[in-house]
Amino acid sequence: MHIHELDTPALVVDLDVMERNLIRMAEYTRAHGLRLRPHTKTHKSPLLGARQLANGAAGLTVAKVTEAEVMLASGTEDLLIAFPIFGAEKMRRLVEVAKKTRVTVSVDSVEAARPIAEAAAAAGIPIGVLAEVDAGLHRVGVQPELFVSLLRGLAPLKGIELRGMAFYPGHIKNQDPGALAALSTLIQGLVAEAAAAGFALPVVSGGTTPTMWHSHEVAGMNEIRPGTYIFNDRNVVLSGACTLADCAATIIATVVSTSVPGQFVIDGGSKTFSSDRAIVDGFGLFLDAPDALFEKMNEEHGYVKHAGHQRKVGERVRVLPNHICVAVNLHERIYGVRGDQVVESWTVDGRGKLQ
Ligand SMILES: Cc1ncc(COP(=O)(O)O)c(C=O)c1O
């Protein structure tokens, strides 16, 4: 099928670009002796999880237990749930997942770890934990000065295996050498402190897409979990970690109204692109209409201001979303293209898997 025959709005992935992104990451991590455990929240599809495993990933990461259930179909032999999950129903499902593959959960409190330990002990199935530290995002993770206390709290819990340390340096949004050096000092110091207290940390797991090519500079980190790198997006371009040519996923939309002077309206709004903003203006970048500014959205309408070149009703435009991970979660199906041909499509099996 020709790309112009796709009904819109349609999320399309340039497979050549995606495969180049996967290969580049596999080569980078291999060259630097880093373990790659990509976060699958970006694509939410076991089909693409399997392609990441075929391209050097040693395991996969998810945020939710229901995502873990979906991601089993990738065939992964190692799953990290990088989220402090809590609740009886989650424990029940976690044990079922752990019967099928090796599972690790990142935790930042003994309160969160205890139910995991109890569920694992009751089922007689080992479940691993990574002790999470706040590396600067101030989201989850114990404060660095409490890291060793967390390790000491986790150690006596029967049923869980302490497999290492996790952190997420999402506060570093660009290639700032000072921020990376501070992160490196922090992580190296914590690994040394843990060792002095008698805790070996076989896994030291961090990494983001904006900092992906600097991962080897973070002393002590031996595993990275980038997610967005498979597609990249406008925010990753703005972070300086990739170029527009490395962006694999775009949304094709149709101009449906030109009734207001200086503006055209497309057939997608916040339910197609998400409302995530970038550090610059607009809800996305019009790749084939550089004079267009994606100024405003309703759920199904995108308001686009243009600087002179009015589009015609029925014309198609291609938009690079600001944040591809949330856009993917809004779409039922993704279309894989090579050049202008649609060569495959897949369902986003993990979309809406929030529990
Ligand atoms: C815990 C965790 N690890 C890894 C990632 C992947 O990072 P990125 O979006 O920079 O690829 C995320 C992203 O939200 C995350 O929350």
Short mmCIF file of C-alpha atoms and ligand atoms in Angstrom, two decimals:
data_model
loop_
_atom_site.label_atom_id
_atom_site.label_comp_id
_atom_site.label_asym_id
_atom_site.label_seq_id
_atom_site.Cartn_x
_atom_site.Cartn_y
_atom_site.Cartn_z
CA MET A 1 0.00 0.00 0.00
CA HIS A 2 1.20 3.53 -0.77
CA ILE A 3 1.56 5.78 2.29
CA HIS A 4 -1.01 8.19 0.75
CA GLU A 5 -3.65 5.49 0.91
CA LEU A 6 -3.48 5.33 4.73
CA ASP A 7 -6.50 6.72 6.51
CA THR A 8 -5.54 9.59 8.82
CA PRO A 9 -4.49 10.45 11.40
CA ALA A 10 -1.93 7.63 11.15
CA LEU A 11 1.19 7.02 13.19
CA VAL A 12 3.87 5.78 10.81
CA VAL A 13 7.31 4.43 11.60
CA ASP A 14 10.11 4.61 9.08
CA LEU A 15 11.54 1.12 9.57
CA ASP A 16 14.93 1.98 8.04
CA VAL A 17 15.42 4.78 10.57
CA MET A 18 14.14 2.66 13.48
CA GLU A 19 16.49 -0.20 12.55
CA ARG A 20 19.40 2.23 12.30
CA ASN A 21 18.56 3.52 15.80
CA LEU A 22 18.47 -0.03 17.16
CA ILE A 23 21.78 -0.98 15.54
CA ARG A 24 23.50 2.23 16.64
CA MET A 25 22.49 1.64 20.26
CA ALA A 26 23.53 -2.02 20.10
CA GLU A 27 26.95 -1.01 18.75
CA TYR A 28 27.38 1.76 21.33
CA THR A 29 26.51 -0.43 24.31
CA ARG A 30 28.69 -3.29 23.01
CA ALA A 31 31.64 -0.94 22.46
CA HIS A 32 31.39 0.35 26.04
CA GLY A 33 30.55 -2.91 27.80
CA LEU A 34 27.14 -1.63 28.89
CA ARG A 35 24.15 -3.89 29.34
CA LEU A 36 21.08 -2.64 27.42
CA ARG A 37 17.64 -3.11 28.99
CA PRO A 38 15.46 -0.73 26.91
CA HIS A 39 12.30 0.75 28.37
CA THR A 40 9.40 -0.48 26.24
CA LYS A 41 7.00 2.26 27.38
CA THR A 42 7.89 4.06 24.14
CA HIS A 43 6.49 1.43 21.74
CA LYS A 44 4.40 -0.80 24.05
CA SER A 45 4.64 -3.62 21.55
CA PRO A 46 6.14 -7.10 22.10
CA LEU A 47 6.96 -7.21 18.39
CA LEU A 48 9.35 -4.29 18.78
CA GLY A 49 10.57 -5.63 22.13
CA ALA A 50 11.63 -8.77 20.25
CA ARG A 51 13.50 -6.61 17.71
CA GLN A 52 15.32 -4.87 20.55
CA LEU A 53 16.32 -8.27 21.95
CA ALA A 54 17.54 -9.28 18.50
CA ASN A 55 19.58 -6.05 18.46
CA GLY A 56 21.66 -6.53 21.55
CA ALA A 57 19.20 -5.95 24.41
CA ALA A 58 19.85 -8.28 27.34
CA GLY A 59 16.34 -7.76 28.69
CA LEU A 60 13.44 -5.31 28.64
CA THR A 61 12.00 -2.71 31.01
CA VAL A 62 8.36 -1.82 31.73
CA ALA A 63 6.63 0.48 34.21
CA LYS A 64 3.52 -1.57 34.96
CA VAL A 65 2.67 -5.16 35.82
CA THR A 66 0.09 -5.24 33.01
CA GLU A 67 2.78 -4.02 30.60
CA ALA A 68 4.97 -6.85 31.86
CA GLU A 69 2.19 -9.33 31.05
CA VAL A 70 1.99 -7.95 27.50
CA MET A 71 5.77 -7.86 27.05
CA LEU A 72 6.12 -11.59 27.83
CA ALA A 73 5.12 -12.19 24.21
CA SER A 74 8.44 -10.64 23.13
CA GLY A 75 10.12 -13.79 24.44
CA THR A 76 12.26 -11.82 26.89
CA GLU A 77 14.07 -13.84 29.52
CA ASP A 78 14.58 -10.82 31.74
CA LEU A 79 12.09 -8.11 32.69
CA LEU A 80 12.63 -5.09 34.89
CA ILE A 81 9.58 -3.32 36.31
CA ALA A 82 11.15 0.08 36.90
CA PHE A 83 8.43 1.33 39.19
CA PRO A 84 7.67 0.91 42.92
CA ILE A 85 4.55 -1.22 42.42
CA PHE A 86 2.23 -1.74 45.38
CA GLY A 87 -1.05 -3.58 46.05
CA ALA A 88 -2.37 -7.13 46.43
CA GLU A 89 -3.65 -7.50 42.86
CA LYS A 90 -0.30 -6.34 41.47
CA MET A 91 1.51 -8.88 43.69
CA ARG A 92 -0.72 -11.67 42.40
CA ARG A 93 -0.02 -10.73 38.78
CA LEU A 94 3.68 -10.13 39.47
CA VAL A 95 4.08 -13.71 40.71
CA GLU A 96 2.36 -15.02 37.57
CA VAL A 97 4.78 -13.04 35.40
CA ALA A 98 7.70 -14.26 37.51
CA LYS A 99 6.66 -17.86 36.81
CA LYS A 100 7.29 -17.18 33.13
CA THR A 101 10.43 -15.04 33.11
CA ARG A 102 13.11 -13.59 35.39
CA VAL A 103 11.65 -10.48 37.04
CA THR A 104 13.23 -7.60 38.91
CA VAL A 105 11.41 -4.62 40.47
CA SER A 106 12.96 -1.32 41.45
CA VAL A 107 11.95 -0.17 44.94
CA ASP A 108 12.79 2.79 47.11
CA SER A 109 11.32 1.64 50.42
CA VAL A 110 11.13 -1.42 52.63
CA GLU A 111 7.34 -0.85 52.66
CA ALA A 112 7.20 -1.46 48.90
CA ALA A 113 9.68 -4.35 49.01
CA ARG A 114 8.02 -6.32 51.83
CA PRO A 115 4.84 -7.36 49.94
CA ILE A 116 7.00 -8.37 46.96
CA ALA A 117 9.17 -10.48 49.26
CA GLU A 118 6.11 -12.08 50.88
CA ALA A 119 4.48 -12.87 47.53
CA ALA A 120 7.73 -14.30 46.16
CA ALA A 121 8.35 -16.40 49.28
CA ALA A 122 4.75 -17.73 49.27
CA ALA A 123 5.02 -18.74 45.61
CA GLY A 124 8.55 -20.10 46.01
CA ILE A 125 9.72 -17.96 43.07
CA PRO A 126 12.70 -15.63 43.28
CA ILE A 127 11.97 -12.00 42.47
CA GLY A 128 14.80 -9.51 42.27
CA VAL A 129 14.88 -5.92 43.44
CA LEU A 130 17.01 -2.94 42.52
CA ALA A 131 17.36 -0.33 45.25
CA GLU A 132 16.43 2.99 43.69
CA VAL A 133 18.19 6.24 44.48
CA ASP A 134 17.14 9.78 43.58
CA ALA A 135 19.88 10.98 41.25
CA GLY A 136 18.41 14.46 40.86
CA LEU A 137 14.96 14.18 39.26
CA HIS A 138 13.35 14.20 42.73
CA ARG A 139 10.62 11.75 41.69
CA VAL A 140 11.26 8.36 43.29
CA GLY A 141 14.40 6.90 44.84
CA VAL A 142 15.78 7.32 48.33
CA GLN A 143 17.86 10.38 48.98
CA PRO A 144 21.53 9.47 48.38
CA GLU A 145 22.46 9.74 52.07
CA LEU A 146 19.85 7.05 52.86
CA PHE A 147 20.93 4.61 50.15
CA VAL A 148 22.91 2.29 52.42
CA SER A 149 20.08 2.31 55.00
CA LEU A 150 17.72 1.15 52.25
CA LEU A 151 20.14 -1.67 51.37
CA ARG A 152 20.27 -2.65 55.04
CA GLY A 153 16.46 -2.63 55.21
CA LEU A 154 16.11 -4.82 52.13
CA ALA A 155 18.79 -7.37 53.07
CA PRO A 156 16.80 -9.34 55.71
CA LEU A 157 13.66 -9.71 53.55
CA LYS A 158 13.22 -13.37 52.57
CA GLY A 159 11.93 -14.02 49.05
CA ILE A 160 13.64 -11.17 47.23
CA GLU A 161 17.14 -11.03 45.82
CA LEU A 162 18.96 -7.71 45.98
CA ARG A 163 20.32 -7.47 42.43
CA GLY A 164 21.68 -3.94 42.44
CA MET A 165 20.84 -0.29 42.16
CA ALA A 166 18.59 1.79 39.92
CA PHE A 167 18.31 5.49 39.18
CA TYR A 168 16.75 7.63 36.46
CA PRO A 169 18.59 10.84 35.59
CA GLY A 170 15.58 12.39 33.83
CA HIS A 171 16.57 15.82 35.15
CA ILE A 172 19.40 15.97 32.57
CA LYS A 173 17.60 17.19 29.45
CA ASN A 174 20.61 18.12 27.33
CA GLN A 175 24.25 17.25 26.86
CA ASP A 176 25.40 19.31 29.87
CA PRO A 177 28.88 18.00 30.81
CA GLY A 178 28.61 19.46 34.34
CA ALA A 179 25.39 17.59 35.10
CA LEU A 180 26.84 14.35 33.72
CA ALA A 181 30.02 14.75 35.77
CA ALA A 182 27.95 15.35 38.93
CA LEU A 183 25.89 12.24 38.19
CA SER A 184 29.03 10.20 37.67
CA THR A 185 30.51 11.36 40.97
CA LEU A 186 27.27 10.57 42.80
CA ILE A 187 26.89 7.06 41.38
CA GLN A 188 30.55 6.14 41.82
CA GLY A 189 30.38 7.33 45.43
CA LEU A 190 27.23 5.33 46.19
CA VAL A 191 28.63 2.14 44.67
CA ALA A 192 31.77 2.57 46.81
CA GLU A 193 29.71 3.27 49.95
CA ALA A 194 27.58 0.17 49.32
CA ALA A 195 30.72 -1.95 48.83
CA ALA A 196 32.23 -0.61 52.07
CA ALA A 197 29.02 -1.62 53.86
CA GLY A 198 29.31 -5.13 52.40
CA PHE A 199 26.78 -4.85 49.56
CA ALA A 200 27.82 -5.94 46.08
CA LEU A 201 25.70 -4.31 43.37
CA PRO A 202 25.95 -6.50 40.28
CA VAL A 203 23.51 -4.27 38.37
CA VAL A 204 23.85 -0.48 38.36
CA SER A 205 21.01 0.59 36.09
CA GLY A 206 20.38 4.10 34.78
CA GLY A 207 20.43 5.85 31.45
CA THR A 208 18.03 7.97 29.42
CA THR A 209 17.65 8.85 25.76
CA PRO A 210 18.85 12.46 26.08
CA THR A 211 22.05 11.24 27.79
CA MET A 212 22.38 8.00 25.80
CA TRP A 213 25.68 8.71 24.04
CA HIS A 214 27.32 9.81 27.31
CA SER A 215 26.32 6.72 29.29
CA HIS A 216 29.89 5.39 29.34
CA GLU A 217 30.99 8.55 31.17
CA VAL A 218 28.91 7.66 34.25
CA ALA A 219 31.37 5.73 36.42
CA GLY A 220 29.97 2.55 37.90
CA MET A 221 26.85 2.38 35.73
CA ASN A 222 26.79 -0.93 33.85
CA GLU A 223 23.24 -1.02 32.47
CA ILE A 224 21.15 1.55 30.57
CA ARG A 225 17.40 1.72 29.98
CA PRO A 226 16.73 4.24 27.20
CA GLY A 227 13.25 3.98 25.73
CA THR A 228 12.63 6.86 23.33
CA TYR A 229 15.80 6.10 21.31
CA ILE A 230 13.95 3.50 19.21
CA PHE A 231 11.91 6.28 17.52
CA ASN A 232 13.29 9.56 18.91
CA ASP A 233 11.05 12.65 18.83
CA ARG A 234 11.13 16.44 18.78
CA ASN A 235 12.20 16.65 22.42
CA VAL A 236 15.14 14.31 21.80
CA VAL A 237 16.20 16.48 18.83
CA LEU A 238 15.98 19.54 21.11
CA SER A 239 18.09 17.74 23.73
CA GLY A 240 20.90 17.44 21.18
CA ALA A 241 21.02 13.64 21.34
CA CYS A 242 19.79 13.07 17.77
CA THR A 243 18.92 14.89 14.55
CA LEU A 244 15.66 15.08 12.62
CA ALA A 245 17.02 12.35 10.34
CA ASP A 246 17.05 9.97 13.35
CA CYS A 247 13.32 10.43 14.08
CA ALA A 248 11.49 7.32 12.95
CA ALA A 249 7.91 8.00 14.03
CA THR A 250 5.67 10.70 12.61
CA ILE A 251 1.95 11.30 12.41
CA ILE A 252 0.29 11.89 9.05
CA ALA A 253 -2.75 14.15 9.29
CA THR A 254 -5.19 15.68 6.80
CA VAL A 255 -6.15 19.34 6.46
CA VAL A 256 -9.90 19.42 7.12
CA SER A 257 -10.67 23.14 7.27
CA THR A 258 -9.18 26.42 6.05
CA SER A 259 -12.13 28.59 7.02
CA VAL A 260 -10.21 30.90 9.36
CA PRO A 261 -7.72 33.19 7.58
CA GLY A 262 -4.09 32.48 8.42
CA GLN A 263 -4.94 29.05 9.80
CA PHE A 264 -5.62 25.48 8.78
CA VAL A 265 -7.11 22.75 10.92
CA ILE A 266 -5.96 19.12 10.87
CA ASP A 267 -7.80 15.94 11.84
CA GLY A 268 -5.88 15.32 15.05
CA GLY A 269 -5.62 17.07 18.40
CA SER A 270 -4.80 16.02 21.94
CA LYS A 271 -6.25 12.51 21.41
CA THR A 272 -3.80 11.99 18.52
CA PHE A 273 -0.64 13.85 19.55
CA SER A 274 -1.09 14.28 23.36
CA SER A 275 -0.81 17.72 24.93
CA ASP A 276 2.88 17.39 25.83
CA ARG A 277 4.73 20.57 25.13
CA ALA A 278 8.32 21.03 23.98
CA ILE A 279 10.75 23.63 25.27
CA VAL A 280 9.95 25.55 22.07
CA ASP A 281 6.55 26.51 20.66
CA GLY A 282 4.03 24.14 19.23
CA PHE A 283 2.57 20.69 19.78
CA GLY A 284 4.76 19.15 17.10
CA LEU A 285 6.94 20.02 14.14
CA PHE A 286 5.51 20.13 10.60
CA LEU A 287 8.23 18.42 8.61
CA ASP A 288 6.92 19.40 5.18
CA ALA A 289 5.47 22.80 6.16
CA PRO A 290 8.19 24.83 7.90
CA ASP A 291 6.02 28.00 7.97
CA ALA A 292 3.37 26.21 10.06
CA LEU A 293 3.03 26.49 13.84
CA PHE A 294 0.97 23.86 15.68
CA GLU A 295 -0.50 26.43 18.01
CA LYS A 296 -3.52 24.91 19.73
CA MET A 297 -5.46 21.68 20.09
CA ASN A 298 -8.87 20.39 21.03
CA GLU A 299 -9.39 16.66 21.36
CA GLU A 300 -9.83 16.03 17.62
CA HIS A 301 -8.80 19.34 16.03
CA GLY A 302 -5.33 20.71 15.56
CA TYR A 303 -5.12 24.49 14.97
CA VAL A 304 -2.19 25.42 12.78
CA LYS A 305 -1.10 29.00 12.07
CA HIS A 306 0.77 29.51 8.82
CA ALA A 307 2.91 32.36 7.62
CA GLY A 308 1.50 32.79 4.13
CA HIS A 309 1.23 29.43 2.41
CA GLN A 310 -2.36 28.30 2.89
CA ARG A 311 -3.00 24.54 2.52
CA LYS A 312 -5.97 23.07 0.71
CA VAL A 313 -8.65 20.94 2.34
CA GLY A 314 -7.61 17.32 1.80
CA GLU A 315 -3.86 18.05 1.73
CA ARG A 316 -1.75 15.86 4.00
CA VAL A 317 0.88 17.01 6.45
CA ARG A 318 3.47 15.09 8.44
CA VAL A 319 4.06 15.98 12.07
CA LEU A 320 6.91 15.02 14.37
CA PRO A 321 5.34 14.73 17.86
CA ASN A 322 6.99 16.45 20.81
CA HIS A 323 6.84 13.28 22.92
CA ILE A 324 6.37 10.06 20.97
CA CYS A 325 5.81 7.75 23.98
CA VAL A 326 2.52 9.37 24.95
CA ALA A 327 1.43 9.66 21.31
CA VAL A 328 1.98 5.91 20.77
CA ASN A 329 -0.23 5.15 23.79
CA LEU A 330 -3.09 6.94 21.99
CA HIS A 331 -2.93 4.85 18.82
CA GLU A 332 -4.38 1.42 18.23
CA ARG A 333 -2.18 0.55 15.25
CA ILE A 334 1.19 1.67 13.93
CA TYR A 335 2.20 1.49 10.28
CA GLY A 336 5.73 0.51 9.31
CA VAL A 337 6.94 2.15 6.07
CA ARG A 338 9.94 1.84 3.79
CA GLY A 339 10.17 4.86 1.54
CA ASP A 340 6.57 5.60 0.55
CA GLN A 341 5.32 2.02 0.92
CA VAL A 342 3.49 0.66 3.96
CA VAL A 343 5.10 -2.75 4.43
CA GLU A 344 3.72 -3.85 7.79
CA SER A 345 1.54 -2.77 10.69
CA TRP A 346 1.14 -3.83 14.29
CA THR A 347 -1.19 -3.20 17.22
CA VAL A 348 0.00 -1.28 20.28
CA ASP A 349 -0.74 -4.16 22.65
CA GLY A 350 0.38 -2.31 25.77
CA ARG A 351 -1.68 0.84 25.19
CA GLY A 352 -3.83 1.73 28.16
CA LYS A 353 -2.09 -0.89 30.33
CA LEU A 354 -1.88 1.30 33.41
CA GLN A 355 -2.25 -1.08 36.34
C1 LIG B 1 12.45 4.59 35.15
C2 LIG B 1 12.71 4.94 33.73
N1 LIG B 1 13.73 4.35 33.07
C3 LIG B 1 13.99 4.61 31.78
C4 LIG B 1 13.21 5.53 31.06
C5 LIG B 1 13.50 5.79 29.61
O1 LIG B 1 13.97 7.07 29.38
P1 LIG B 1 13.83 7.88 28.02
O2 LIG B 1 12.41 8.36 27.92
O3 LIG B 1 14.76 9.01 28.21
O4 LIG B 1 14.18 7.02 26.91
C6 LIG B 1 12.16 6.18 31.71
C7 LIG B 1 11.35 7.16 31.02
O5 LIG B 1 10.37 7.70 31.46
C8 LIG B 1 11.90 5.88 33.08
O6 LIG B 1 10.89 6.48 33.75
#
